[in-house]
Structure formats: C-alpha cells, structure tokens
mmCIF file of C-alpha atoms and ligand atoms in Angstrom:
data_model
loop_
_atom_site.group_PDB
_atom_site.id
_atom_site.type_symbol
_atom_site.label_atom_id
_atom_site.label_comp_id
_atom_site.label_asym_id
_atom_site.label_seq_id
_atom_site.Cartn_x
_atom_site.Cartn_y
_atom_site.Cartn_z
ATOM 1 C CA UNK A 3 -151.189 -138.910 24.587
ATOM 2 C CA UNK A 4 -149.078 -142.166 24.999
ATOM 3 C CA UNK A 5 -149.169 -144.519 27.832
ATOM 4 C CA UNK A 6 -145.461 -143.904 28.972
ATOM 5 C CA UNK A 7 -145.583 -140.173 28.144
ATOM 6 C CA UNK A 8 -142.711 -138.208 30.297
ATOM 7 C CA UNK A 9 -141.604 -141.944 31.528
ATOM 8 C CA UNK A 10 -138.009 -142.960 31.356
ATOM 9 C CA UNK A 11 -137.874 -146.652 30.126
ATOM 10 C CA UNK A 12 -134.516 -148.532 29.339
ATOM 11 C CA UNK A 13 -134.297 -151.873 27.450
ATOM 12 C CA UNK A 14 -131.520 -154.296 26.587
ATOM 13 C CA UNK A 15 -130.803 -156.313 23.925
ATOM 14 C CA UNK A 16 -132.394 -153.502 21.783
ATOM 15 C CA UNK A 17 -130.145 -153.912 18.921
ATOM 16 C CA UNK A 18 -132.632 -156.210 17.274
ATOM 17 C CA UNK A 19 -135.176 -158.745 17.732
ATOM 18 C CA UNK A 20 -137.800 -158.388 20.232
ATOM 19 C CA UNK A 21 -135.866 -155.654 22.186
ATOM 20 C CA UNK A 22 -136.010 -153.256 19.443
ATOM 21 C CA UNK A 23 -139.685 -153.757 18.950
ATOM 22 C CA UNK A 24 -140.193 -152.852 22.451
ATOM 23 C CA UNK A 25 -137.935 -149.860 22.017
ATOM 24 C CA UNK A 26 -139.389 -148.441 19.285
ATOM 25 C CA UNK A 27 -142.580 -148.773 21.314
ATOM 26 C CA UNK A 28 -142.142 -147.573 24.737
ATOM 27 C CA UNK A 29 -140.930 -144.407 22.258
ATOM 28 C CA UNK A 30 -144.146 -144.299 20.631
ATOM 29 C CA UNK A 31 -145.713 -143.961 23.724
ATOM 30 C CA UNK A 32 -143.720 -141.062 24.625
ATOM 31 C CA UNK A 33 -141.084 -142.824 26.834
ATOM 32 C CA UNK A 34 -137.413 -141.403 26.655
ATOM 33 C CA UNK A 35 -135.258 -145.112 25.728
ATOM 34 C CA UNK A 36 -131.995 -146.465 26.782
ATOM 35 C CA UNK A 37 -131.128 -148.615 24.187
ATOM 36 C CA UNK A 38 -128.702 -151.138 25.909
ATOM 37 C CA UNK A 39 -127.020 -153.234 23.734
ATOM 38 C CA UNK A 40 -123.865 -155.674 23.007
ATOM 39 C CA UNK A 41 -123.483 -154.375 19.396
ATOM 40 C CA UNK A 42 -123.139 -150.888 19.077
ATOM 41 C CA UNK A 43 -124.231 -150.713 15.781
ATOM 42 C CA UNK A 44 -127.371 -152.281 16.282
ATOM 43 C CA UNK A 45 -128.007 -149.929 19.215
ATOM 44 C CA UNK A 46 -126.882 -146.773 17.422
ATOM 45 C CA UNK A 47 -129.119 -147.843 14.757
ATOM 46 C CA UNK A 48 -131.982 -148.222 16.743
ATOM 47 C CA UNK A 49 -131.908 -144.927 19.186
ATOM 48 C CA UNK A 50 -131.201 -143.050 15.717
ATOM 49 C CA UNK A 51 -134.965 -144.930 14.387
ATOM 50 C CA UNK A 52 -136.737 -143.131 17.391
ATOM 51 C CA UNK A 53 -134.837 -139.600 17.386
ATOM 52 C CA UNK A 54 -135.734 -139.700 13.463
ATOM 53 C CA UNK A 55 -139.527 -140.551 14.183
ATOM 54 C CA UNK A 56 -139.420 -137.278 16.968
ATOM 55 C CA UNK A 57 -138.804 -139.349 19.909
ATOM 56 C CA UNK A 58 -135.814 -139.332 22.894
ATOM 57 C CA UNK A 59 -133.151 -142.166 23.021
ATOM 58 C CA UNK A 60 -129.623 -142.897 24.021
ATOM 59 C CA UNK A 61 -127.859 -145.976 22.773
ATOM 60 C CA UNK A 62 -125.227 -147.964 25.397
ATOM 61 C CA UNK A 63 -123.499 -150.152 24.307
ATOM 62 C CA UNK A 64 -122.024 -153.092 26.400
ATOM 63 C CA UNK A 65 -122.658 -156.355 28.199
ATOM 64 C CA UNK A 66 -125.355 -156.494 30.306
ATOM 65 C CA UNK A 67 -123.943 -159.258 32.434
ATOM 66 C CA UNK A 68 -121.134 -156.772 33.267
ATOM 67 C CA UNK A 69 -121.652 -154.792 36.399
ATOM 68 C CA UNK A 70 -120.109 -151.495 35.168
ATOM 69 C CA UNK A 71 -122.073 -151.869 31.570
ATOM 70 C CA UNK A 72 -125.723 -152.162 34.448
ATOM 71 C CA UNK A 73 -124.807 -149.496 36.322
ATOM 72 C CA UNK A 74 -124.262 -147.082 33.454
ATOM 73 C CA UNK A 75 -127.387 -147.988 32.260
ATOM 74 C CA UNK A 76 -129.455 -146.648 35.036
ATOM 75 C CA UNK A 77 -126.925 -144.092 35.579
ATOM 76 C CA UNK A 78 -127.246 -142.610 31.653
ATOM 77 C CA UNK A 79 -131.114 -143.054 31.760
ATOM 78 C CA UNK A 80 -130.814 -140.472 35.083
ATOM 79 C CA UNK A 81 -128.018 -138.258 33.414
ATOM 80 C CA UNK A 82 -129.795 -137.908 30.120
ATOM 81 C CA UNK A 83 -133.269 -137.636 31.105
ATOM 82 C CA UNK A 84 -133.650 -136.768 34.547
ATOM 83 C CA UNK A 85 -134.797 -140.530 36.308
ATOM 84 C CA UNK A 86 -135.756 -143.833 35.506
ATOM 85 C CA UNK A 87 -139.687 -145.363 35.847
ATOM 86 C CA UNK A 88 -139.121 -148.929 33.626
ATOM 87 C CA UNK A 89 -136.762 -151.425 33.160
ATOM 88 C CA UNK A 90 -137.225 -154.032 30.341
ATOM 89 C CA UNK A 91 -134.720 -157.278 30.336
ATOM 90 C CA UNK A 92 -134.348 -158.666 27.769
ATOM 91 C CA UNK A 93 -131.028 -159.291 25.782
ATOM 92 C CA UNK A 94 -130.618 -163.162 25.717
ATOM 93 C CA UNK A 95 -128.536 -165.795 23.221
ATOM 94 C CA UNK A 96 -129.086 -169.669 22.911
ATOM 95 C CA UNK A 97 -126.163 -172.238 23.039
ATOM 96 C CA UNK A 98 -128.419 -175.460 22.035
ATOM 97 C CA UNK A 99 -127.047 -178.683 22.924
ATOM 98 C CA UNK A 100 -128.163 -181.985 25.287
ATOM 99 C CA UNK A 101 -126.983 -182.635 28.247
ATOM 100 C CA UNK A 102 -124.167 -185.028 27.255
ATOM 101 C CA UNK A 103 -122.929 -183.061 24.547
ATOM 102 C CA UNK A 104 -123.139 -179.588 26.774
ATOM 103 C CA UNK A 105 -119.775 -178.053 27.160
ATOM 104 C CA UNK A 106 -118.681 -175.711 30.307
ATOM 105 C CA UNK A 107 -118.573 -172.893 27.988
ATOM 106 C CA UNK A 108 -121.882 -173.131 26.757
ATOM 107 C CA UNK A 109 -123.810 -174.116 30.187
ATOM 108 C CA UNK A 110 -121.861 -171.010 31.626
ATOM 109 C CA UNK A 111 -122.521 -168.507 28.539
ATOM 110 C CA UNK A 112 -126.018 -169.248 29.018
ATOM 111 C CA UNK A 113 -126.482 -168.682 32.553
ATOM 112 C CA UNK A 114 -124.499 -165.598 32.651
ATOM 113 C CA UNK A 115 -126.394 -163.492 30.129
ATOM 114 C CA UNK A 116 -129.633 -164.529 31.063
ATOM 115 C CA UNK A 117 -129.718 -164.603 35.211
ATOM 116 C CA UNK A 118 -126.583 -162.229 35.725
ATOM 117 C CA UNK A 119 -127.908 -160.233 32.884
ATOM 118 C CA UNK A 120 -131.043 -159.925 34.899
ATOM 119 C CA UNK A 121 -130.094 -159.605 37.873
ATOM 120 C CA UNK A 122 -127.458 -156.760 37.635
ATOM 121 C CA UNK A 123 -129.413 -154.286 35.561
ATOM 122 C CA UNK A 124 -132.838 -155.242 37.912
ATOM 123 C CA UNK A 125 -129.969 -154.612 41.443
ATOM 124 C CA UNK A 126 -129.269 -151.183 39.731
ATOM 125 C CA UNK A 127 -133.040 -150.037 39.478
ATOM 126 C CA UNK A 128 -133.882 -150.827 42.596
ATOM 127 C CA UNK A 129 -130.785 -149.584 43.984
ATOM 128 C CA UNK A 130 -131.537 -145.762 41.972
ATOM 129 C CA UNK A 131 -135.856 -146.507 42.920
ATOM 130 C CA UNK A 132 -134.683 -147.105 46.298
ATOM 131 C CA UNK A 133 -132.387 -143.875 46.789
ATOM 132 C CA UNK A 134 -135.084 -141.932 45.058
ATOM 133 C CA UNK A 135 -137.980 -143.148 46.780
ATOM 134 C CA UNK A 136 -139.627 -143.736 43.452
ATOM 135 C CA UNK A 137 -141.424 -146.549 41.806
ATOM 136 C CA UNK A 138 -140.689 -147.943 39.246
ATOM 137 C CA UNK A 139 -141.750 -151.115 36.733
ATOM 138 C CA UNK A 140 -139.757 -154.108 35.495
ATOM 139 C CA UNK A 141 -140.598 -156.274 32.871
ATOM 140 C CA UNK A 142 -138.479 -159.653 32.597
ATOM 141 C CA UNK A 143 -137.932 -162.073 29.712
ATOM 142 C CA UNK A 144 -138.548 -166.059 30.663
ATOM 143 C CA UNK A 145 -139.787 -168.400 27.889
ATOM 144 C CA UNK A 146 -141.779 -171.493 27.951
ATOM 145 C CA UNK A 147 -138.678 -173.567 27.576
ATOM 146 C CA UNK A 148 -138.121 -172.600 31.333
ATOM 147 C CA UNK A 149 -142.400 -173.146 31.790
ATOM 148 C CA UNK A 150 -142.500 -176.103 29.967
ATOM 149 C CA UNK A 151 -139.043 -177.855 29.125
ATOM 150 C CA UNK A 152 -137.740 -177.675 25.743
ATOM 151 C CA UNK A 153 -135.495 -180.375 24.055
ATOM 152 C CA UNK A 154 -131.756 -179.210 23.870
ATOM 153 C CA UNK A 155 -132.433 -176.063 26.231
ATOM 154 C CA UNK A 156 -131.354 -177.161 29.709
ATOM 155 C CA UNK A 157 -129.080 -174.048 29.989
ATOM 156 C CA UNK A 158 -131.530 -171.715 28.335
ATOM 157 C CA UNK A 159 -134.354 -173.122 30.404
ATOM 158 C CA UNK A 160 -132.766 -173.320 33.469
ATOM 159 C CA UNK A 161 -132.027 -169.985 32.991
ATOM 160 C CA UNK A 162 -135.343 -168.997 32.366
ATOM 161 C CA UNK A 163 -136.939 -170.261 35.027
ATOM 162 C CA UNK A 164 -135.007 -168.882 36.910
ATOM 163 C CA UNK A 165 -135.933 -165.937 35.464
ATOM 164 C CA UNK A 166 -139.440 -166.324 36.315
ATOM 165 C CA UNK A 167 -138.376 -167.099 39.746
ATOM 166 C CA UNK A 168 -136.495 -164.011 40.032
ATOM 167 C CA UNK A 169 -139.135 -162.148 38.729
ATOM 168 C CA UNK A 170 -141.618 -163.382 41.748
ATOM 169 C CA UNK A 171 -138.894 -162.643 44.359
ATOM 170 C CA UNK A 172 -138.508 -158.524 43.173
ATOM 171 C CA UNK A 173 -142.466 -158.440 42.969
ATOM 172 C CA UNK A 174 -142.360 -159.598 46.652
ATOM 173 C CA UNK A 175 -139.220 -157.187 47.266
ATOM 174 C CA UNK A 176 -140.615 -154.302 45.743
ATOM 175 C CA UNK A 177 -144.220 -154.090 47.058
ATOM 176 C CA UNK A 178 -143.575 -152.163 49.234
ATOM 177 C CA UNK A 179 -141.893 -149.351 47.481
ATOM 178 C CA UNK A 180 -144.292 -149.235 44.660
ATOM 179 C CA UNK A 181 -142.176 -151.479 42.439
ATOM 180 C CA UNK A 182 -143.598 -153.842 39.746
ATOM 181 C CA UNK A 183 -141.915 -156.891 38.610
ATOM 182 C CA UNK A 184 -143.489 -159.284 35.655
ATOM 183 C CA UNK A 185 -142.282 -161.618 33.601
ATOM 184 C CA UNK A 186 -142.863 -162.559 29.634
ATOM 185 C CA UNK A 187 -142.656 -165.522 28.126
ATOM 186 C CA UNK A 188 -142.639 -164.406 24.262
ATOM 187 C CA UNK A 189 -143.173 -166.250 20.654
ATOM 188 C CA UNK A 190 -141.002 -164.664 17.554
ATOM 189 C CA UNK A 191 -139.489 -165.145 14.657
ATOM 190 C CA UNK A 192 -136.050 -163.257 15.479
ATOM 191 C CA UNK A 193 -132.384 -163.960 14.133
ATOM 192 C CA UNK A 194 -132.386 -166.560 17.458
ATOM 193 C CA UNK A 195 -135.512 -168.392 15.962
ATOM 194 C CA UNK A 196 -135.544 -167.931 12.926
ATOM 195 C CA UNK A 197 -133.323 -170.309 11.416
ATOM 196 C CA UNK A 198 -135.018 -173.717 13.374
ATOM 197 C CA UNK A 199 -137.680 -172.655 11.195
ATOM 198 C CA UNK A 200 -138.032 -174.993 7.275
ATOM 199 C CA UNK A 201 -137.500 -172.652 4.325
ATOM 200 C CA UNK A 202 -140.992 -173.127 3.292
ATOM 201 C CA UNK A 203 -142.759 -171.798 6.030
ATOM 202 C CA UNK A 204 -140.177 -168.652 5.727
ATOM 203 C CA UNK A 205 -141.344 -168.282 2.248
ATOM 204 C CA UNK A 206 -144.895 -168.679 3.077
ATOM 205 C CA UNK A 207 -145.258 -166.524 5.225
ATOM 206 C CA UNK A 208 -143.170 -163.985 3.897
ATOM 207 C CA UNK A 209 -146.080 -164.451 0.812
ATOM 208 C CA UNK A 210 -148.569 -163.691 3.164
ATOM 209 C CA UNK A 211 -147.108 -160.640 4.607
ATOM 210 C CA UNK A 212 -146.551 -159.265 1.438
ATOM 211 C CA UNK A 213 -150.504 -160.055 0.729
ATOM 212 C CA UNK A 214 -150.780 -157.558 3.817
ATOM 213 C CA UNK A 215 -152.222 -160.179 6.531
ATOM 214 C CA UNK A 216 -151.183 -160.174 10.229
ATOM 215 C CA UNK A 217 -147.722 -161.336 10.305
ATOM 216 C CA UNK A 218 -148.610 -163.566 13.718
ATOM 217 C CA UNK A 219 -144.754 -164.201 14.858
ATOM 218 C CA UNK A 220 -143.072 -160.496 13.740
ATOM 219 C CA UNK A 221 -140.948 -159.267 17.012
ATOM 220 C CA UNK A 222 -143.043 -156.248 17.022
ATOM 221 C CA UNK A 223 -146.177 -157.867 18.405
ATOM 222 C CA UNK A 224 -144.543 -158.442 21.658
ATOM 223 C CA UNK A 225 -144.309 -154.920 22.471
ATOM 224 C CA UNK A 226 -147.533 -153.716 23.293
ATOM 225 C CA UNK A 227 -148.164 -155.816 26.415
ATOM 226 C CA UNK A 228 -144.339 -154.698 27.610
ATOM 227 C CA UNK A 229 -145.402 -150.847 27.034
ATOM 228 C CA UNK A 230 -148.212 -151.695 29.024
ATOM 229 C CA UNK A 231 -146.650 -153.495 31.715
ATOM 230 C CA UNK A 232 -144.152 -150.594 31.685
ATOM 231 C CA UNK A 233 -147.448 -148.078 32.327
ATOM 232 C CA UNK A 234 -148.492 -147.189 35.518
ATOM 233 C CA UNK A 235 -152.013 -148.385 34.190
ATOM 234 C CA UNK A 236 -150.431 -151.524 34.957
ATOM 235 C CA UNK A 237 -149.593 -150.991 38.491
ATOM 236 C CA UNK A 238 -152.050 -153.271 40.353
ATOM 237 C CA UNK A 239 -150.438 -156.002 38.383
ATOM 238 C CA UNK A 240 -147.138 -157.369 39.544
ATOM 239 C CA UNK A 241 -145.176 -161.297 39.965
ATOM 240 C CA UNK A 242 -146.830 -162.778 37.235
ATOM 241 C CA UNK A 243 -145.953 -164.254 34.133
ATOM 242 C CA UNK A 244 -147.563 -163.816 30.794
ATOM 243 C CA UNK A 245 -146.751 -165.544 27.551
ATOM 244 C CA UNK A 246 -147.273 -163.320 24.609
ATOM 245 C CA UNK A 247 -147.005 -164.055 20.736
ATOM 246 C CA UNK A 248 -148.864 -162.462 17.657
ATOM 247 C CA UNK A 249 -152.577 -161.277 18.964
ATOM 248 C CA UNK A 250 -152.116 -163.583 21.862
ATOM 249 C CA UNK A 251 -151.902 -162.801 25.230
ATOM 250 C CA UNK A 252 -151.834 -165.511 28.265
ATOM 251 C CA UNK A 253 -151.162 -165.724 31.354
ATOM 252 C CA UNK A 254 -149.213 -168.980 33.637
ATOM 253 C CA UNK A 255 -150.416 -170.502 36.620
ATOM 254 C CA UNK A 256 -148.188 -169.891 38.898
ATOM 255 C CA UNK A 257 -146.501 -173.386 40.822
ATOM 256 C CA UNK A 258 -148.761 -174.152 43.116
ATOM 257 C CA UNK A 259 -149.258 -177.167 45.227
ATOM 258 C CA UNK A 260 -152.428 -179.431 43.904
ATOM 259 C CA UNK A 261 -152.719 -182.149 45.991
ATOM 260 C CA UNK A 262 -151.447 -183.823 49.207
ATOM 261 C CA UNK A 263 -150.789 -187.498 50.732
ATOM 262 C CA UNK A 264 -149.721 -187.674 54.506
ATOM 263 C CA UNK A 265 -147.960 -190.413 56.242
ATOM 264 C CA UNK A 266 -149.920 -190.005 60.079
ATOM 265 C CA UNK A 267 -146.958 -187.832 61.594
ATOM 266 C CA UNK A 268 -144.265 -190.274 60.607
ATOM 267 C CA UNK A 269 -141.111 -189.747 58.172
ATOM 268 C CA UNK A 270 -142.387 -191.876 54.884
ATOM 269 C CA UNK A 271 -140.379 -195.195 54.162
ATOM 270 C CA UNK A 272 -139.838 -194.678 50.377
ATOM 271 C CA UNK A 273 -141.420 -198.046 50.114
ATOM 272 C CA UNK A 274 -144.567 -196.998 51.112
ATOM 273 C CA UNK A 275 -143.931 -194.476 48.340
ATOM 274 C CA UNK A 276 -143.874 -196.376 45.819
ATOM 275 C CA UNK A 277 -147.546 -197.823 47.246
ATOM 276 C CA UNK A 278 -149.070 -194.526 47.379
ATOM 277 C CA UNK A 279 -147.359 -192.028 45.070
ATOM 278 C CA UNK A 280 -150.272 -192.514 42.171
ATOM 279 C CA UNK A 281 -153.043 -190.835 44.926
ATOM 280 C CA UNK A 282 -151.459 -187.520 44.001
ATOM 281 C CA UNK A 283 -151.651 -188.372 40.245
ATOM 282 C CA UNK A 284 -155.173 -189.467 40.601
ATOM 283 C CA UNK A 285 -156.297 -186.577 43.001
ATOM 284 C CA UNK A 286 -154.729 -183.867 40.854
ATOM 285 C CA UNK A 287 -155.482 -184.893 37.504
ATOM 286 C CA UNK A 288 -151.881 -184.578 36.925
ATOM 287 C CA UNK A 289 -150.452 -187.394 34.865
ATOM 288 C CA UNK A 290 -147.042 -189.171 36.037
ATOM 289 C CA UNK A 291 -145.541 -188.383 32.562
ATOM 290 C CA UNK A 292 -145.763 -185.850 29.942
ATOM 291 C CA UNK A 293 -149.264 -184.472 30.005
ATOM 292 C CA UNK A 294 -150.363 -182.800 26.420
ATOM 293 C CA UNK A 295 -149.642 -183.020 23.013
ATOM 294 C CA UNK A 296 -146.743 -180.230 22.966
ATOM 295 C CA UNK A 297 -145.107 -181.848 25.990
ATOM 296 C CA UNK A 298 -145.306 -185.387 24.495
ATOM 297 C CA UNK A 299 -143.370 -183.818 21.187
ATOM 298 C CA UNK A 300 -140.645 -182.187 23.033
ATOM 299 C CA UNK A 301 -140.022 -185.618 24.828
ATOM 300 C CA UNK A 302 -139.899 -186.979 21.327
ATOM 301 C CA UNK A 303 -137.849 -185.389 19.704
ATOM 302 C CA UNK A 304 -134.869 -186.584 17.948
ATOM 303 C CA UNK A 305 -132.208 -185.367 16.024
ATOM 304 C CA UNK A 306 -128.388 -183.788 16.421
ATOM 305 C CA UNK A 307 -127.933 -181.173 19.049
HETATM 306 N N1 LIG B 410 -137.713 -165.217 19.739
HETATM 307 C C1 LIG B 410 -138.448 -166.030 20.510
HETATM 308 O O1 LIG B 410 -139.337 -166.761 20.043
HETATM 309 C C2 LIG B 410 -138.193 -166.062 21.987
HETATM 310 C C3 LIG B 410 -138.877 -167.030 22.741
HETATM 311 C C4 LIG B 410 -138.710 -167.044 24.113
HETATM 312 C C5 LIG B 410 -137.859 -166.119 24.698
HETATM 313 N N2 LIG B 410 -137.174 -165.218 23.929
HETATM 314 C C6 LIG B 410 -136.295 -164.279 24.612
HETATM 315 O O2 LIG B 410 -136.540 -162.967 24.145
HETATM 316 C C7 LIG B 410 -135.345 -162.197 24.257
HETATM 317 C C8 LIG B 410 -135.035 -161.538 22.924
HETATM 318 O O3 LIG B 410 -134.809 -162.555 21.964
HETATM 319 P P1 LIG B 410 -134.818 -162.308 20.381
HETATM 320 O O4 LIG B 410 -135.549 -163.446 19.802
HETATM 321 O O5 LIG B 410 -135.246 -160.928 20.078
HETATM 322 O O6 LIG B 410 -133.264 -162.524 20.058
HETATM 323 P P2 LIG B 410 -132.245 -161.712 19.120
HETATM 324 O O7 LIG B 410 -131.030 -162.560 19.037
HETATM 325 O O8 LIG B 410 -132.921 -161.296 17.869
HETATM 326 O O9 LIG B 410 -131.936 -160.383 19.955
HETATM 327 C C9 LIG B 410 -131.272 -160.430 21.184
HETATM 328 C C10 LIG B 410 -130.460 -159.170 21.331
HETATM 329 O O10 LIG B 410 -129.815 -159.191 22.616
HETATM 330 C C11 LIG B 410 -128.481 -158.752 22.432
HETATM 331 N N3 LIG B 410 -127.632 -159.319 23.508
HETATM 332 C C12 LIG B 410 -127.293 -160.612 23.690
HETATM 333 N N4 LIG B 410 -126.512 -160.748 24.753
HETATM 334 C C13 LIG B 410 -126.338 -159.512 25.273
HETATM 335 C C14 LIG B 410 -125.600 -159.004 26.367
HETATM 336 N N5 LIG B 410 -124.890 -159.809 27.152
HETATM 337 N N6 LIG B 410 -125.647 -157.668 26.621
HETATM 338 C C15 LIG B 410 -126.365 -156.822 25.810
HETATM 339 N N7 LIG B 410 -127.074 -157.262 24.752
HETATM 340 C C16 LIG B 410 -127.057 -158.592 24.478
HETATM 341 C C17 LIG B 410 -128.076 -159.276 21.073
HETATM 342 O O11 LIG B 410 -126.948 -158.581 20.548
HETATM 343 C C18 LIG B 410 -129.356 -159.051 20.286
HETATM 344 O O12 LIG B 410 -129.377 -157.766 19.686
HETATM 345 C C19 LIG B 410 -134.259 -163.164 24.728
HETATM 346 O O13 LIG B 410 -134.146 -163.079 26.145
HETATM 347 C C20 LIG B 410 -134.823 -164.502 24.349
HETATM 348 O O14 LIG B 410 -134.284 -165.538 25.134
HETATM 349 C C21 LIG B 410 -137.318 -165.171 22.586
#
C-alpha cells in the first residue's frame, strides 16, 4: 500500500533535478504521474523510469509558463487516468546577476517561469477541482532566497516569495473546497546548484557516497515530504511553508507582526521616527540589520555576478 495509491499526481520540471525525484516518488506510492517538462527527452526519459519499475506515467512536454502547455497538463492527467488529486510546481531556472548588472531579459525570464509558471498550472487545477467538485493538493516550490535574501537572486527571490505568497492566497482560496496549498523551500545539489559548488567538495562527497553514507544534498531526499504533502494524510495541513534538505525537515514562521509603536491617533512626523524607530528593535528582539551568521554572509559577499 502506498500513500498516493489510485491518486493522480502531475509534476513539472520532471525532466531532472528535484522534479524527477518527486516523480519517481509519488509513482512509488502508487500515484499515476504527469511528467511535465520543457525537454522532452528528459521527460520521456523519466515517465519511461516509472512504466519500467510497474508504475503509470505520461510525459508532456512544453513550457509551463505557457497557458496551452497548463491546460494540457490537467487536461492529459484527466484523459489518461480518469482525474487529477495533486499538483506539484516545480520547474524553475536561475539567471544570477546584481541589480546593476540585471538585464530585462533576465529579470523577465525569471519571473515568468517561476510566478506564471505557478500560477497557470495551479488556475488549471482549481479550475478542473472546481468543475469536479473534488479536492485536490498542491505543493509549491519557494526557496530561502525568497525567505531569506540571497546575494545575486533578486529575480529568483522575488519570484519566490512570491511564490510563498501565492501559495498562502490558494490555501485561503481553496479551504473551502477541500483544496491544499503548501509551499517548499528545498536544499539540492541539482544541475542548477551544482556548479556554485568547489570541485573538492564534489569529489568528497562523491567519496563518501561511494563509501555508502547518506548522500545529505541528492534531489531525491526532497521527495518524501512532497508525496506526503500530496497524501490526503496531509490534509489538515495547508498555507505553510516548509524547508526541506537531506533528513531535514523545517518549517517557516510565517510574517507576522512582532511588535508595535503608536503615535496617540496622529499621522507620525518621520522625525519623530527617527526618535522612536529602535522601540520596535528593542521590543522584538529584532536587530535593525542582518540578524545571524548566514544573513551576515550573504550581505558579505563579494565577487562577479
Ligand atoms: N536545487 C536547490 O538547491 C534548490 C533550492 C531552492 C529552490 N529550488 C527550486 O527547486 C526547483 C527544481 O530545481 P532543481 O534544482 O531540480 O533544478 P534543475 O535545473 O535540475 O531542474 C529543473 C527542471 O525544470 C525544467 N524547466 C525549467 N523551466 C521550465 C519550464 N518553463 N517549463 C517546464 N519545465 C521547465 C528544466 O528543464 C529542468 O528539467 C526549482 O523551482 C528551483 O528553483 C532548488
């Protein structure tokens, strides 16, 4: 017995990468898989991995910031197996660069894949859930450059907070018709990650996975808490945001207001501002600039980007 047994899950970006882990696991649980993705090779590749291991899969191939390509994603996972119950964004690409040195292109790119990417499949499920009076589960894909900032990522983070955002709004949207909506914020080694990595610590730890021991940042250990998520034993859980790597899984505070400083019913005179802005520092804890060691080294660092 699987935890998605009889379920209908589709995923995108499931060419490779994190997407194909989660693939190849919502088909171990017994899920039927749309494999939605921009290369069709990679997604062939993929569907033809589960239907070899005994499991059901369909590859489409496309972009999943095109309208047509998000509507025959929900409308192949109906045609081919019957309905839909989980939808898994993921599919993403990174165009690094600062601010100053961002072109159009790039800033644009970014966006579009990511927020149109997720929005457009996410409109089509709960268009079809909707229609059907079903519910249904969706699983998003933020990252702690959106949570937390990350040097050289305004478009990707932007994007991804966003994404988080989004996520929160279909929770709200879709409690009432049953509907699920979570977000991850995952850790991998991937072809996107892999290469900001030094050569040494790619050798070492491809010694140590040859020596057998977990392999902490493999793709594949994202999965689990997306099948799950996916699972109507996850149900009760919906708008919140987990981050996920190795054996690790967390979950974010959500934005929440921490502390307060009035000015007696009248509009503040930013002068007075200035006087008093440190009471919400001091009352919250919160520190007026970066606040832990990780933060401190992505305002540090330096480089060509
Ligand atoms: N790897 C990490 O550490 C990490 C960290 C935080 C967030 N993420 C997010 O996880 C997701 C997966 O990343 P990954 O590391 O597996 O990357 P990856 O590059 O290995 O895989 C991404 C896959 O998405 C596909 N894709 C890209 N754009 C697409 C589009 N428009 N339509 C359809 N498919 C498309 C690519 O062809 C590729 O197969 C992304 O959203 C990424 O931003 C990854």
């Amino acid at each position: 017995m699987g935890l998605l047994d009889g379920k209908v899950v589709i995923v995108t970006g499931a060419g490779r990468g994190i997407g194909r882990g989660e693939a190849l696991e919502c088909a171990a649980q017994g899920a039927a898989v749309v494999v939605a993705e921009f290369d069709p090779e990679r997604g062939e590749a993929v569907a033809k991995e589960i239907l070899a291991s005994g499991g059901r899969a369909v590859a489409v191939a496309g972009d999943v910031a095109d309208a047509d390509t998000a509507d025959a994603l929900v409308g192949t996972a109906v045609a081919e197996f019957g309905q839909l119950d989980a939808l898994v964004n993921n599919a993403g690409i990174l165009r690094d660069r600062t601010v100053a040195k961002l072109s159009d292109e790039d800033w644009d790119a970014v966006i579009r894949v990511h927020l149109r990417g997720h929005f457009l499949p996410t409109r089509a499920a709960m268009r079809y859930w909707r229609d059907a009076k079903r519910p249904g589960h969706l699983v998003h894909t933020a990252s702690t450059s959106g949570l937390l900032g990350n040097f050289g990522q305004s478009n990707y983070g932007a994007a991804k907070a966003g994404i988080a955002a989004f996520s929160t709004i279909v929770a709200m949207e879709g409690a009432r018709g049953g509907i699920t909506s979570n977000a991850i914020a995952p850790s991998a080694l991937t072809r996107m990650t892999l290469d900001l990595m030094p050569q040494a610590y790619r050798d070492g730890r491809e010694a140590s996975v040859e020596r057998g021991e977990f392999d902490f940042f493999a793709p594949e250990n994202i999965a689990p808490l997306v099948a799950f998520l996916c699972s109507d034993a996850a149900s009760h859980v919906s708008g919140k945001v987990f981050g996920v790597q190795g054996d690790s899984v967390e979950i974010f505070q959500p934005f929440t207001s921490v502390a307060e400083i009035r000015n007696d019913g009248r509009r503040w005179d930013p002068e007075d501002l200035s006087g008093r802005i440190d009471e919400l520092f001091t009352a919250s804890g919160i520190q007026a600039g970066p606040e832990n060691m990780m933060l401190r080294m992505r305002h540090q660092i330096l480089g060509e980007h």
